[in-house]
Structures are given as C-alpha cells and as structure tokens.
Amino acid sequence: MKFVRYSSSWSTAVEAAARLVTPKSILKDPISLVSHEMSQLANNIGSLIGSGHPTLNRIGAYYFESQGKKIRPLMVLLLSRALSEIPIEQRNRIKIDDLDIPDQPVYPGTKSLTAIFKDPVGPLTPLKILHGISPNIILDPLTKPHETLPEFDYKRGILPKQRRLAEIVEMIHTASLLHDDVIDDSDSRRNRPSGNIAFNNKMAVLAGDFLLGRASVSISRLRNPEVIELVSTSIANLVEGEFMQLKNTIFQPNVDLIENDTKIIPQPTGKVPVDIHEYSVSLPKNQTITHEQNVEAAFEYYIHKTYLKTASLISKSSRSAAILSGAQDDVIENCYQFGRNIGLCFQLVDDILDYTQTSEQLGKPGLADLQLGLATAPILFAWKENPELGELIQRKFKNKGDVELAINEVYKHDGLNKTKILAQEYCEKALGNLRAVLPESDSRSALEFLTNAIVTRTK
C-alpha cells in the first residue's frame, strides 16, 4: 500500500504561533512573522557566541544564518506563555524572579551591598581571566543579559530566563547538527553546504564543541540548579543516543567489537568502572529469543535512542520552562511528557520523510538513514512481517541491492503508514499533556496547532 502524503500545514502553524511571541507592529505582514522572530533569536544567540577568532565566529554562526524550523525554541516560548496563564497563586513551587540572573550571594564580612548589586548580571570572574587577555573594550561575549524585558514579553508573560532557555536550547541543537553532519558525512543542511563541507571536519567538530561551551556558560547563568541539571543532562543524552546509533547492541551485541563488528576495542583495565547503568535496553538473557521478542527489543531500543537523540532536549527544556514559571509538580511532569511525546513524534515523521521526500525538499540528503545503515521505524515494521530482513538490518544494508530491497519491503508491508499511525499516537499523548494542566488560551491553542502540524509536515 502506497504511503499517503498529506499537505503540509507547517508554515501556517509556525506563522500562527509566531504571532503570539511577536510584537503587534510586525503582524501586518504575515511573511515577516517567522523571519522576525527567528532573526531575533539568531541575533540574541549571536551575542552569546562571540569568540576572539574570526573563522570560529563564522562557522559558529553558520547554521544560525539559514532558515531552519527552530521548533525547539518556539516550543519553549509558547509553553512559557501558556504557563503564565496559570494563576500566580498556583505557581509557588519556587520564587519566580524576572531577572536574567538572580541576586548575587552575600558573603560573610561584606561591608556594603553596593558593589555586589552594581552589576547583578555581570560575570562572577574578571573578564581578563575568562578570556586570558585584557580586552580592548568592555565586552563579555560569554553572556549578554536582557537589560530590559521587551514590552510584548511582559504582556505575553515570558520571563527573561525562559527567553534565555530558548536560546540555549537552539545553541545545543545546532552544536549537535555540526557534529552529526561530520559523523554522517553529510554534504548539505538547510539547502546549503553542511558545516563540514563549507569549512572542514575538524573546524565543524570544534565549532560544535565551542557552541556547547558557550551554552554551558549560559546554562550556569540561569542560577537554577534543577534547570542546570536538566539541560546539562540533555547534552550527555545526545552523545549517548549517538552511540546507541553507532553501535546498535540489539543487532550487534558483542560489546568488544565496533565498526560492523570488524574492529576489536581495547579491554578495560579494571581501574575505572565501565558497567552500564540500569536505564538501558538489551535482549533477554539465557533463553531462546523469538522473532517477536527480537522485534520488540529493537523497537524499545529505537524509541530509547530517539528519546536521547531528539526528544530529550525538547522534554527537558519543556520541563525547565515549567520549573522557571514556578508551576507545581503535576504541571512540570506533564510539560516534560509533552516534550517527550512531541519529540518522539517529530523523529518518527522525520523517518517517514527520509523515504518520501527528495533531498531538495528536505534541505538535506534523502534516504540517508538506509545509506547510513540505520534501522528506523519503517524498516522495523517491515521486519516484523518479514523476518528475513533481519540479515539486512544486521549488516546495515551494506551489500549491493540491500537498500533497494529494504525500500520495497517497507512499501510492501505498509511500514510508512504504520509509522504514521505511531507518530499520531504520540501526537495525541502530547495534546493530552497540554490539556491536562494548562488553562485554555491562545498560546495553548498555538501549541496544539503546532503539535498537530508536526504530524503533517513535509520537510
């Protein structure tokens, strides 16, 4: 059965959502709604990522110059506004502050508070130490506070820390794109040469590291231990998810081998523990594994990998936005689940589009997953019906004709529509999370619209 294509409502959804975080003066021109909001985001991020090297500056800003979906920061902004609709007396889990950085601590023996509060949003460490050189001008590219909260943000209920959170999330995501394009040897991203092609592999990797470093500084400036823990963990999750993709232990269970089981890795010396934690996925031990159990474990592995690589950043930033709003635990948990469900939905749709859209439509290589040897949901659904596909998956479609055979089997066993149904299930769960704890409002409606649009997008 041929996959049914749906007309995209993505651009319409983004424009409608952008109206809620854009000044009224911009609303006269619908086309400018998204470009204005995204340019604001890029400008704010640009003030956070400056370095002392011109080439590093150019590659650091490279992906921010192009028009990406920017779904992550947009979700944070809209969710922040929706959370502000909850009555203030019901948002008392923590003290809500409207400062970019809260008051500095008062140390024992301090004679005057004047010096401490003179520049409450400045760095704690002298700039000449942070940068290793005395600056010619008074400039701290490690942080740029929102000196005054824009009037429309006051009206929308978006706190400065939530705005900064949106910027941090996009910085982390962009860093992961720079790294992913090197790992996957991609040649295009957002309809232009990828960072590794426009510059080179070494510079792309280092620029990604630099963005993560700058993001870490901005995370620490939020001065909320819970949020710092969440967002920092999402960076580690990205790496763990990438390793799950590089070495799929369901299909290649021998942990002493990598690179399609062709290379033996060094044995541990025992000086440092190397045990995996309990939050992992593996096949049942000491029993005969049926095909159904194998498929179930592969799906569990795939979903967990997808959570770590895609949904973790969205879910943890959604949870962080709720924490910063002072919301109660049930609201925080539903915001987290919303981000998790929408993140899984987003990736499932991406997996479908990899089969159905051209490279020009996607702005990046099409059929990349199979070419990279990745078993995503569509092929897993086909494998469930045809056990013989397991051999192709295990060898990562590296033999001649494997990719073409896999594509035919996906269509033959309706793998794309089955993936679409699964994506819709996660979409419905995400909508349920929003409606469970957020009052009716235009911002919640925009989030619902965006959530539905993710399932029907075509790029």
Tab-separated table of C-alpha atoms in Angstrom:
chain	number	residue	atom	x	y	z
A	1	MET	CA	0.000	0.000	0.000
A	2	LYS	CA	1.458	3.306	-1.053
A	3	PHE	CA	2.145	5.869	1.642
A	4	VAL	CA	-0.476	8.615	1.727
A	5	ARG	CA	1.064	12.095	1.567
A	6	TYR	CA	-0.603	14.900	3.445
A	7	SER	CA	-0.465	18.580	2.565
A	8	SER	CA	1.766	20.463	4.946
A	9	SER	CA	0.388	22.952	7.449
A	10	TRP	CA	3.817	23.511	8.985
A	11	SER	CA	4.446	27.016	7.638
A	12	THR	CA	0.935	28.109	8.572
A	13	ALA	CA	1.344	26.713	12.069
A	14	VAL	CA	4.679	28.418	12.615
A	15	GLU	CA	3.299	31.742	11.391
A	16	ALA	CA	0.268	31.460	13.675
A	17	ALA	CA	2.440	30.507	16.630
A	18	ALA	CA	4.917	33.278	15.911
A	19	ARG	CA	2.129	35.835	16.213
A	20	LEU	CA	1.977	35.012	19.904
A	21	VAL	CA	5.617	35.881	20.528
A	22	THR	CA	5.935	38.785	18.060
A	23	PRO	CA	5.105	42.470	18.590
A	24	LYS	CA	1.813	43.665	17.102
A	25	SER	CA	3.644	46.043	14.783
A	26	ILE	CA	5.011	43.040	12.916
A	27	LEU	CA	1.662	41.337	12.411
A	28	LYS	CA	0.667	43.333	9.333
A	29	ASP	CA	2.993	41.264	7.159
A	30	PRO	CA	2.374	37.523	7.687
A	31	ILE	CA	5.552	36.577	5.829
A	32	SER	CA	7.665	38.591	8.251
A	33	LEU	CA	6.230	36.898	11.333
A	34	VAL	CA	8.575	33.955	11.351
A	35	SER	CA	11.567	35.798	9.899
A	36	HIS	CA	11.339	38.470	12.595
A	37	GLU	CA	11.092	36.000	15.468
A	38	MET	CA	13.878	33.837	14.099
A	39	SER	CA	16.123	36.842	13.405
A	40	GLN	CA	15.578	37.974	16.981
A	41	LEU	CA	16.632	34.531	18.155
A	42	ALA	CA	19.682	34.499	15.903
A	43	ASN	CA	20.701	37.999	16.996
A	44	ASN	CA	20.395	37.093	20.666
A	45	ILE	CA	22.383	33.899	20.157
A	46	GLY	CA	24.976	35.828	18.179
A	47	SER	CA	25.630	37.964	21.247
A	48	LEU	CA	26.315	34.803	23.269
A	49	ILE	CA	28.755	33.018	20.975
A	50	GLY	CA	31.362	35.617	20.077
A	51	SER	CA	34.982	34.475	20.134
A	52	GLY	CA	38.381	36.058	19.566
A	53	HIS	CA	38.936	34.186	16.289
A	54	PRO	CA	37.195	35.353	13.090
A	55	THR	CA	36.925	31.906	11.463
A	56	LEU	CA	35.441	30.386	14.611
A	57	ASN	CA	32.914	33.221	14.677
A	58	ARG	CA	31.888	32.495	11.094
A	59	ILE	CA	31.402	28.767	11.492
A	60	GLY	CA	29.750	29.227	14.894
A	61	ALA	CA	27.137	31.449	13.282
A	62	TYR	CA	26.877	29.432	10.036
A	63	TYR	CA	23.796	27.314	10.806
A	64	PHE	CA	22.038	30.169	12.584
A	65	GLU	CA	22.113	32.176	9.345
A	66	SER	CA	19.865	29.722	7.493
A	67	GLN	CA	16.124	29.431	7.893
A	68	GLY	CA	15.601	26.255	9.897
A	69	LYS	CA	12.405	25.120	11.600
A	70	LYS	CA	13.558	26.399	15.008
A	71	ILE	CA	10.816	24.277	16.575
A	72	ARG	CA	12.620	23.846	19.905
A	73	PRO	CA	12.938	27.499	20.950
A	74	LEU	CA	9.472	28.251	19.581
A	75	MET	CA	8.027	25.497	21.774
A	76	VAL	CA	9.821	26.924	24.817
A	77	LEU	CA	8.484	30.429	24.169
A	78	LEU	CA	4.911	29.316	23.575
A	79	LEU	CA	4.916	26.934	26.526
A	80	SER	CA	6.307	29.695	28.749
A	81	ARG	CA	3.477	31.968	27.779
A	82	ALA	CA	0.891	29.214	28.258
A	83	LEU	CA	2.296	28.537	31.730
A	84	SER	CA	1.891	32.204	32.647
A	85	GLU	CA	-1.877	31.755	32.236
A	86	ILE	CA	-1.884	29.587	35.363
A	87	PRO	CA	-2.894	31.820	38.320
A	88	ILE	CA	0.133	33.126	40.168
A	89	GLU	CA	-1.029	31.649	43.480
A	90	GLN	CA	-0.852	28.215	41.839
A	91	ARG	CA	2.740	28.839	40.725
A	92	ASN	CA	4.519	28.966	44.050
A	93	ARG	CA	6.804	25.947	43.922
A	94	ILE	CA	9.779	28.310	43.717
A	95	LYS	CA	10.118	32.061	43.963
A	96	ILE	CA	9.584	33.465	40.481
A	97	ASP	CA	12.085	36.126	39.505
A	98	ASP	CA	12.072	38.351	36.457
A	99	LEU	CA	15.841	38.912	36.392
A	100	ASP	CA	18.113	37.451	33.767
A	101	ILE	CA	20.429	36.426	36.600
A	102	PRO	CA	19.256	36.497	40.236
A	103	ASP	CA	20.852	38.429	43.048
A	104	GLN	CA	24.480	37.670	43.734
A	105	PRO	CA	25.207	35.943	47.063
A	106	VAL	CA	26.168	37.979	50.111
A	107	TYR	CA	29.461	36.710	51.534
A	108	PRO	CA	30.466	36.889	55.217
A	109	GLY	CA	32.318	40.091	56.064
A	110	THR	CA	30.772	42.098	53.243
A	111	LYS	CA	30.588	45.727	54.354
A	112	SER	CA	28.432	47.055	51.576
A	113	LEU	CA	25.945	45.580	49.143
A	114	THR	CA	26.508	48.406	46.655
A	115	ALA	CA	29.349	46.684	44.827
A	116	ILE	CA	27.548	43.364	44.768
A	117	PHE	CA	24.378	44.712	43.172
A	118	LYS	CA	26.003	47.335	40.987
A	119	ASP	CA	26.090	44.925	38.049
A	120	PRO	CA	23.948	41.931	39.046
A	121	VAL	CA	24.020	40.471	35.544
A	122	GLY	CA	27.767	40.688	35.066
A	123	PRO	CA	30.255	37.803	35.199
A	124	LEU	CA	31.442	36.494	38.557
A	125	THR	CA	35.029	36.233	37.305
A	126	PRO	CA	37.074	39.134	35.871
A	127	LEU	CA	36.944	39.230	32.082
A	128	LYS	CA	40.729	39.171	31.720
A	129	ILE	CA	40.685	35.800	33.484
A	130	LEU	CA	37.731	34.435	31.499
A	131	HIS	CA	39.340	35.388	28.186
A	132	GLY	CA	43.025	35.125	29.089
A	133	ILE	CA	43.750	38.615	27.786
A	134	SER	CA	42.887	42.182	28.707
A	135	PRO	CA	40.061	43.274	26.368
A	136	ASN	CA	40.377	46.483	24.381
A	137	ILE	CA	36.723	47.227	25.078
A	138	ILE	CA	34.410	46.357	27.910
A	139	LEU	CA	32.745	43.353	26.321
A	140	ASP	CA	31.769	39.993	27.695
A	141	PRO	CA	30.732	37.646	24.869
A	142	LEU	CA	30.135	34.891	27.414
A	143	THR	CA	26.829	36.447	28.401
A	144	LYS	CA	24.500	39.163	27.297
A	145	PRO	CA	21.650	39.947	29.683
A	146	HIS	CA	18.247	41.097	28.590
A	147	GLU	CA	18.785	44.509	30.148
A	148	THR	CA	15.108	45.349	29.831
A	149	LEU	CA	12.342	42.916	29.116
A	150	PRO	CA	10.568	43.898	25.878
A	151	GLU	CA	7.076	45.218	26.394
A	152	PHE	CA	5.476	42.431	24.399
A	153	ASP	CA	7.224	39.845	26.579
A	154	TYR	CA	5.724	41.430	29.684
A	155	LYS	CA	2.316	41.163	28.070
A	156	ARG	CA	2.965	37.586	26.972
A	157	GLY	CA	4.230	36.508	30.370
A	158	ILE	CA	7.561	35.203	29.066
A	159	LEU	CA	10.293	35.550	31.687
A	160	PRO	CA	13.842	36.592	30.734
A	161	LYS	CA	15.198	33.249	31.899
A	162	GLN	CA	12.706	31.449	29.695
A	163	ARG	CA	13.839	33.534	26.725
A	164	ARG	CA	17.438	32.657	27.522
A	165	LEU	CA	16.435	28.992	27.852
A	166	ALA	CA	15.014	29.087	24.311
A	167	GLU	CA	18.317	30.465	23.026
A	168	ILE	CA	20.350	27.858	24.923
A	169	VAL	CA	18.231	25.037	23.506
A	170	GLU	CA	18.845	26.212	19.940
A	171	MET	CA	22.582	26.509	20.628
A	172	ILE	CA	22.738	22.923	21.882
A	173	HIS	CA	20.672	21.659	18.966
A	174	THR	CA	22.852	23.481	16.445
A	175	ALA	CA	26.006	22.087	18.039
A	176	SER	CA	24.565	18.597	17.615
A	177	LEU	CA	23.876	19.312	13.915
A	178	LEU	CA	27.506	20.312	13.353
A	179	HIS	CA	28.650	17.084	14.983
A	180	ASP	CA	26.031	14.900	13.260
A	181	ASP	CA	26.988	16.164	9.809
A	182	VAL	CA	30.594	15.170	10.446
A	183	ILE	CA	29.621	11.753	11.801
A	184	ASP	CA	27.212	11.088	8.925
A	185	ASP	CA	29.490	12.630	6.283
A	186	SER	CA	26.586	14.823	5.148
A	187	ASP	CA	27.056	17.267	2.315
A	188	SER	CA	24.047	19.548	2.809
A	189	ARG	CA	21.969	21.074	5.571
A	190	ARG	CA	19.059	23.503	5.120
A	191	ASN	CA	19.664	23.690	1.369
A	192	ARG	CA	23.274	24.816	1.652
A	193	PRO	CA	26.610	23.019	2.135
A	194	SER	CA	26.877	21.451	5.593
A	195	GLY	CA	29.428	22.811	8.053
A	196	ASN	CA	31.906	20.028	7.382
A	197	ILE	CA	31.807	20.785	3.642
A	198	ALA	CA	31.745	24.589	3.856
A	199	PHE	CA	34.689	24.506	6.279
A	200	ASN	CA	36.160	21.107	7.167
A	201	ASN	CA	35.587	18.254	9.597
A	202	LYS	CA	37.986	19.498	12.252
A	203	MET	CA	36.560	23.003	12.297
A	204	ALA	CA	32.956	21.720	12.331
A	205	VAL	CA	33.646	19.477	15.337
A	206	LEU	CA	35.481	22.209	17.196
A	207	ALA	CA	32.761	24.760	16.434
A	208	GLY	CA	30.166	22.351	17.830
A	209	ASP	CA	32.267	21.962	20.961
A	210	PHE	CA	32.567	25.729	21.212
A	211	LEU	CA	28.790	26.190	20.997
A	212	LEU	CA	28.331	23.631	23.769
A	213	GLY	CA	30.872	25.502	25.867
A	214	ARG	CA	29.080	28.802	25.363
A	215	ALA	CA	25.741	27.127	26.055
A	216	SER	CA	27.141	25.705	29.302
A	217	VAL	CA	28.114	29.187	30.468
A	218	SER	CA	24.617	30.456	29.688
A	219	ILE	CA	23.069	27.461	31.472
A	220	SER	CA	25.049	28.243	34.614
A	221	ARG	CA	23.917	31.873	34.480
A	222	LEU	CA	20.304	30.739	34.882
A	223	ARG	CA	21.221	30.119	38.561
A	224	ASN	CA	18.626	27.374	38.963
A	225	PRO	CA	20.264	24.074	39.994
A	226	GLU	CA	17.329	21.958	38.808
A	227	VAL	CA	17.296	23.556	35.362
A	228	ILE	CA	21.083	23.423	35.101
A	229	GLU	CA	20.962	19.689	35.845
A	230	LEU	CA	18.207	19.079	33.289
A	231	VAL	CA	19.692	20.996	30.391
A	232	SER	CA	23.225	19.775	31.045
A	233	THR	CA	21.994	16.187	31.123
A	234	SER	CA	20.331	16.675	27.745
A	235	ILE	CA	23.801	17.289	26.269
A	236	ALA	CA	25.027	13.972	27.678
A	237	ASN	CA	21.833	12.323	26.378
A	238	LEU	CA	22.651	13.497	22.838
A	239	VAL	CA	26.021	11.763	22.982
A	240	GLU	CA	24.624	8.553	24.479
A	241	GLY	CA	21.922	8.459	21.801
A	242	GLU	CA	24.529	8.896	19.087
A	243	PHE	CA	26.495	5.965	20.497
A	244	MET	CA	23.331	3.854	20.512
A	245	GLN	CA	23.040	4.662	16.812
A	246	LEU	CA	26.700	3.985	16.038
A	247	LYS	CA	26.664	0.656	17.856
A	248	ASN	CA	23.232	-0.999	17.987
A	249	THR	CA	23.660	-3.608	20.694
A	250	ILE	CA	20.425	-5.383	19.743
A	251	PHE	CA	21.789	-6.346	16.325
A	252	GLN	CA	25.463	-6.282	17.325
A	253	PRO	CA	25.511	-7.499	20.958
A	254	ASN	CA	29.262	-8.181	21.140
A	255	VAL	CA	30.453	-5.135	23.108
A	256	ASP	CA	34.098	-5.879	22.282
A	257	LEU	CA	33.551	-5.101	18.584
A	258	ILE	CA	32.711	-1.898	16.697
A	259	GLU	CA	32.521	-0.783	13.045
A	260	ASN	CA	30.145	-3.526	11.948
A	261	ASP	CA	31.920	-5.992	14.234
A	262	THR	CA	35.191	-5.646	12.291
A	263	LYS	CA	37.305	-3.868	14.904
A	264	ILE	CA	38.235	-5.111	18.374
A	265	ILE	CA	38.339	-2.401	21.039
A	266	PRO	CA	40.786	-2.397	23.992
A	267	GLN	CA	39.766	-4.353	27.056
A	268	PRO	CA	39.153	-2.369	30.273
A	269	THR	CA	41.934	-2.481	32.850
A	270	GLY	CA	39.562	-2.553	35.803
A	271	LYS	CA	40.884	0.694	37.246
A	272	VAL	CA	37.689	2.540	36.277
A	273	PRO	CA	34.186	1.003	36.430
A	274	VAL	CA	32.666	0.540	32.961
A	275	ASP	CA	29.337	-1.010	33.936
A	276	ILE	CA	26.287	0.362	32.136
A	277	HIS	CA	23.521	1.887	34.226
A	278	GLU	CA	20.082	0.322	34.551
A	279	TYR	CA	18.478	2.736	32.078
A	280	SER	CA	19.483	0.699	29.048
A	281	VAL	CA	17.936	-1.686	26.548
A	282	SER	CA	19.073	-5.246	25.857
A	283	LEU	CA	17.732	-8.625	24.809
A	284	PRO	CA	16.572	-11.135	27.440
A	285	LYS	CA	19.390	-13.290	28.777
A	286	ASN	CA	19.721	-17.083	28.969
A	287	GLN	CA	16.732	-18.011	26.844
A	288	THR	CA	15.784	-18.642	23.263
A	289	ILE	CA	14.778	-15.354	21.659
A	290	THR	CA	11.732	-15.446	19.423
A	291	HIS	CA	11.338	-13.178	16.398
A	292	GLU	CA	8.596	-11.256	18.198
A	293	GLN	CA	10.854	-10.653	21.216
A	294	ASN	CA	13.658	-9.558	18.920
A	295	VAL	CA	11.422	-7.051	17.158
A	296	GLU	CA	10.040	-5.786	20.478
A	297	ALA	CA	13.556	-5.234	21.836
A	298	ALA	CA	14.585	-3.491	18.602
A	299	PHE	CA	11.612	-1.124	18.853
A	300	GLU	CA	12.355	-0.407	22.510
A	301	TYR	CA	15.971	0.310	21.588
A	302	TYR	CA	14.902	2.558	18.711
A	303	ILE	CA	12.462	4.547	20.872
A	304	HIS	CA	15.027	4.995	23.639
A	305	LYS	CA	17.687	6.065	21.145
A	306	THR	CA	15.209	8.503	19.617
A	307	TYR	CA	14.403	9.901	23.050
A	308	LEU	CA	18.061	10.501	23.829
A	309	LYS	CA	18.946	11.999	20.435
A	310	THR	CA	15.814	14.035	19.735
A	311	ALA	CA	13.205	14.087	22.496
A	312	SER	CA	15.479	14.622	25.497
A	313	LEU	CA	16.351	18.226	24.652
A	314	ILE	CA	12.716	19.080	23.926
A	315	SER	CA	11.344	17.329	27.011
A	316	LYS	CA	13.946	18.675	29.421
A	317	SER	CA	13.635	22.229	28.093
A	318	SER	CA	9.842	21.993	28.406
A	319	ARG	CA	10.229	20.783	31.975
A	320	SER	CA	12.717	23.588	32.643
A	321	ALA	CA	10.304	26.226	31.317
A	322	ALA	CA	7.677	24.915	33.744
A	323	ILE	CA	10.129	24.942	36.653
A	324	LEU	CA	11.127	28.538	35.936
A	325	SER	CA	7.446	29.510	35.890
A	326	GLY	CA	7.058	28.259	39.477
A	327	ALA	CA	4.489	25.644	38.429
A	328	GLN	CA	3.545	22.710	40.640
A	329	ASP	CA	4.845	19.172	40.197
A	330	ASP	CA	1.921	17.822	38.144
A	331	VAL	CA	2.309	20.687	35.658
A	332	ILE	CA	6.068	20.147	35.466
A	333	GLU	CA	5.620	16.434	34.823
A	334	ASN	CA	3.024	16.963	32.084
A	335	CYS	CA	5.243	19.553	30.416
A	336	TYR	CA	8.061	17.021	30.448
A	337	GLN	CA	5.817	14.309	28.986
A	338	PHE	CA	4.561	16.767	26.373
A	339	GLY	CA	8.131	17.409	25.236
A	340	ARG	CA	8.952	13.707	25.253
A	341	ASN	CA	5.896	12.758	23.209
A	342	ILE	CA	6.275	15.591	20.724
A	343	GLY	CA	9.971	14.815	20.330
A	344	LEU	CA	9.286	11.149	19.536
A	345	CYS	CA	6.513	12.185	17.152
A	346	PHE	CA	8.864	14.637	15.422
A	347	GLN	CA	11.523	11.996	14.800
A	348	LEU	CA	9.029	9.396	13.581
A	349	VAL	CA	7.811	11.869	10.972
A	350	ASP	CA	11.451	12.600	10.058
A	351	ASP	CA	11.945	8.878	9.497
A	352	ILE	CA	8.967	8.842	7.125
A	353	LEU	CA	10.155	11.892	5.202
A	354	ASP	CA	13.541	10.261	4.683
A	355	TYR	CA	11.740	7.763	2.438
A	356	THR	CA	9.228	10.051	0.750
A	357	GLN	CA	10.910	13.406	0.118
A	358	THR	CA	13.740	14.395	-2.171
A	359	SER	CA	16.971	15.938	-0.964
A	360	GLU	CA	15.839	19.288	-2.369
A	361	GLN	CA	12.568	19.124	-0.435
A	362	LEU	CA	14.257	18.136	2.816
A	363	GLY	CA	17.193	20.504	2.510
A	364	LYS	CA	19.456	17.566	3.394
A	365	PRO	CA	20.205	14.153	1.804
A	366	GLY	CA	17.199	11.881	1.275
A	367	LEU	CA	17.250	8.135	2.056
A	368	ALA	CA	20.156	8.960	4.351
A	369	ASP	CA	19.098	6.534	7.088
A	370	LEU	CA	19.310	3.405	4.945
A	371	GLN	CA	22.515	4.620	3.314
A	372	LEU	CA	23.969	5.008	6.825
A	373	GLY	CA	22.748	1.545	7.801
A	374	LEU	CA	20.157	2.777	10.285
A	375	ALA	CA	17.079	0.717	11.112
A	376	THR	CA	14.315	3.233	11.797
A	377	ALA	CA	10.637	2.583	12.457
A	378	PRO	CA	9.506	1.961	8.826
A	379	ILE	CA	12.003	-0.859	8.263
A	380	LEU	CA	11.370	-2.272	11.749
A	381	PHE	CA	7.660	-2.540	10.933
A	382	ALA	CA	8.567	-4.331	7.690
A	383	TRP	CA	10.960	-6.637	9.553
A	384	LYS	CA	8.148	-7.585	11.915
A	385	GLU	CA	6.280	-9.018	8.908
A	386	ASN	CA	9.325	-10.408	7.104
A	387	PRO	CA	11.919	-11.982	9.459
A	388	GLU	CA	14.405	-12.334	6.581
A	389	LEU	CA	15.013	-8.581	6.711
A	390	GLY	CA	16.904	-9.135	9.955
A	391	GLU	CA	20.009	-10.127	7.987
A	392	LEU	CA	19.937	-6.855	6.022
A	393	ILE	CA	19.477	-4.832	9.176
A	394	GLN	CA	22.284	-6.645	10.944
A	395	ARG	CA	24.742	-5.952	8.124
A	396	LYS	CA	23.479	-2.335	7.888
A	397	PHE	CA	22.294	-2.667	4.274
A	398	LYS	CA	25.908	-2.663	3.053
A	399	ASN	CA	25.554	-5.310	0.309
A	400	LYS	CA	24.627	-4.359	-3.217
A	401	GLY	CA	20.853	-4.133	-3.634
A	402	ASP	CA	20.136	-4.106	0.134
A	403	VAL	CA	18.858	-0.518	0.178
A	404	GLU	CA	16.526	-1.054	-2.778
A	405	LEU	CA	15.207	-4.296	-1.281
A	406	ALA	CA	14.597	-2.603	2.058
A	407	ILE	CA	12.639	0.208	0.406
A	408	ASN	CA	10.460	-2.258	-1.471
A	409	GLU	CA	9.765	-4.223	1.717
A	410	VAL	CA	8.836	-1.035	3.594
A	411	TYR	CA	6.197	-0.204	0.987
A	412	LYS	CA	5.084	-3.825	0.656
A	413	HIS	CA	4.384	-4.143	4.400
A	414	ASP	CA	2.947	-0.635	4.822
A	415	GLY	CA	5.823	0.455	7.060
A	416	LEU	CA	5.347	4.164	6.373
A	417	ASN	CA	1.661	4.308	7.248
A	418	LYS	CA	2.288	2.193	10.358
A	419	THR	CA	4.960	4.682	11.392
A	420	LYS	CA	2.500	7.494	10.680
A	421	ILE	CA	-0.043	5.884	13.000
A	422	LEU	CA	2.571	5.560	15.743
A	423	ALA	CA	3.523	9.220	15.291
A	424	GLN	CA	-0.142	10.187	15.591
A	425	GLU	CA	-0.392	8.249	18.853
A	426	TYR	CA	2.470	10.267	20.319
A	427	CYS	CA	0.848	13.427	18.975
A	428	GLU	CA	-2.392	12.614	20.811
A	429	LYS	CA	-0.484	11.931	24.010
A	430	ALA	CA	1.263	15.305	23.712
A	431	LEU	CA	-2.067	17.074	23.215
A	432	GLY	CA	-3.424	15.277	26.277
A	433	ASN	CA	-0.465	16.513	28.349
A	434	LEU	CA	-1.160	20.122	27.353
A	435	ARG	CA	-4.867	19.916	28.068
A	436	ALA	CA	-4.369	18.164	31.398
A	437	VAL	CA	-2.641	21.087	33.122
A	438	LEU	CA	-2.715	24.258	31.013
A	439	PRO	CA	-5.712	26.614	31.015
A	440	GLU	CA	-7.376	27.362	27.714
A	441	SER	CA	-5.554	30.232	26.000
A	442	ASP	CA	-4.378	31.354	22.597
A	443	SER	CA	-0.871	30.147	23.429
A	444	ARG	CA	-2.113	26.673	24.333
A	445	SER	CA	-4.113	26.637	21.108
A	446	ALA	CA	-0.981	27.564	19.186
A	447	LEU	CA	0.920	24.718	20.869
A	448	GLU	CA	-1.870	22.329	19.924
A	449	PHE	CA	-1.779	23.611	16.354
A	450	LEU	CA	1.983	23.156	16.175
A	451	THR	CA	1.702	19.682	17.660
A	452	ASN	CA	-0.786	18.619	15.000
A	453	ALA	CA	1.274	20.289	12.267
A	454	ILE	CA	4.304	18.177	13.161
A	455	VAL	CA	2.481	15.063	12.002
A	456	THR	CA	1.518	16.585	8.639
A	457	ARG	CA	4.733	18.429	7.817
A	458	THR	CA	6.598	17.632	4.614
A	459	LYS	CA	10.071	18.950	5.488
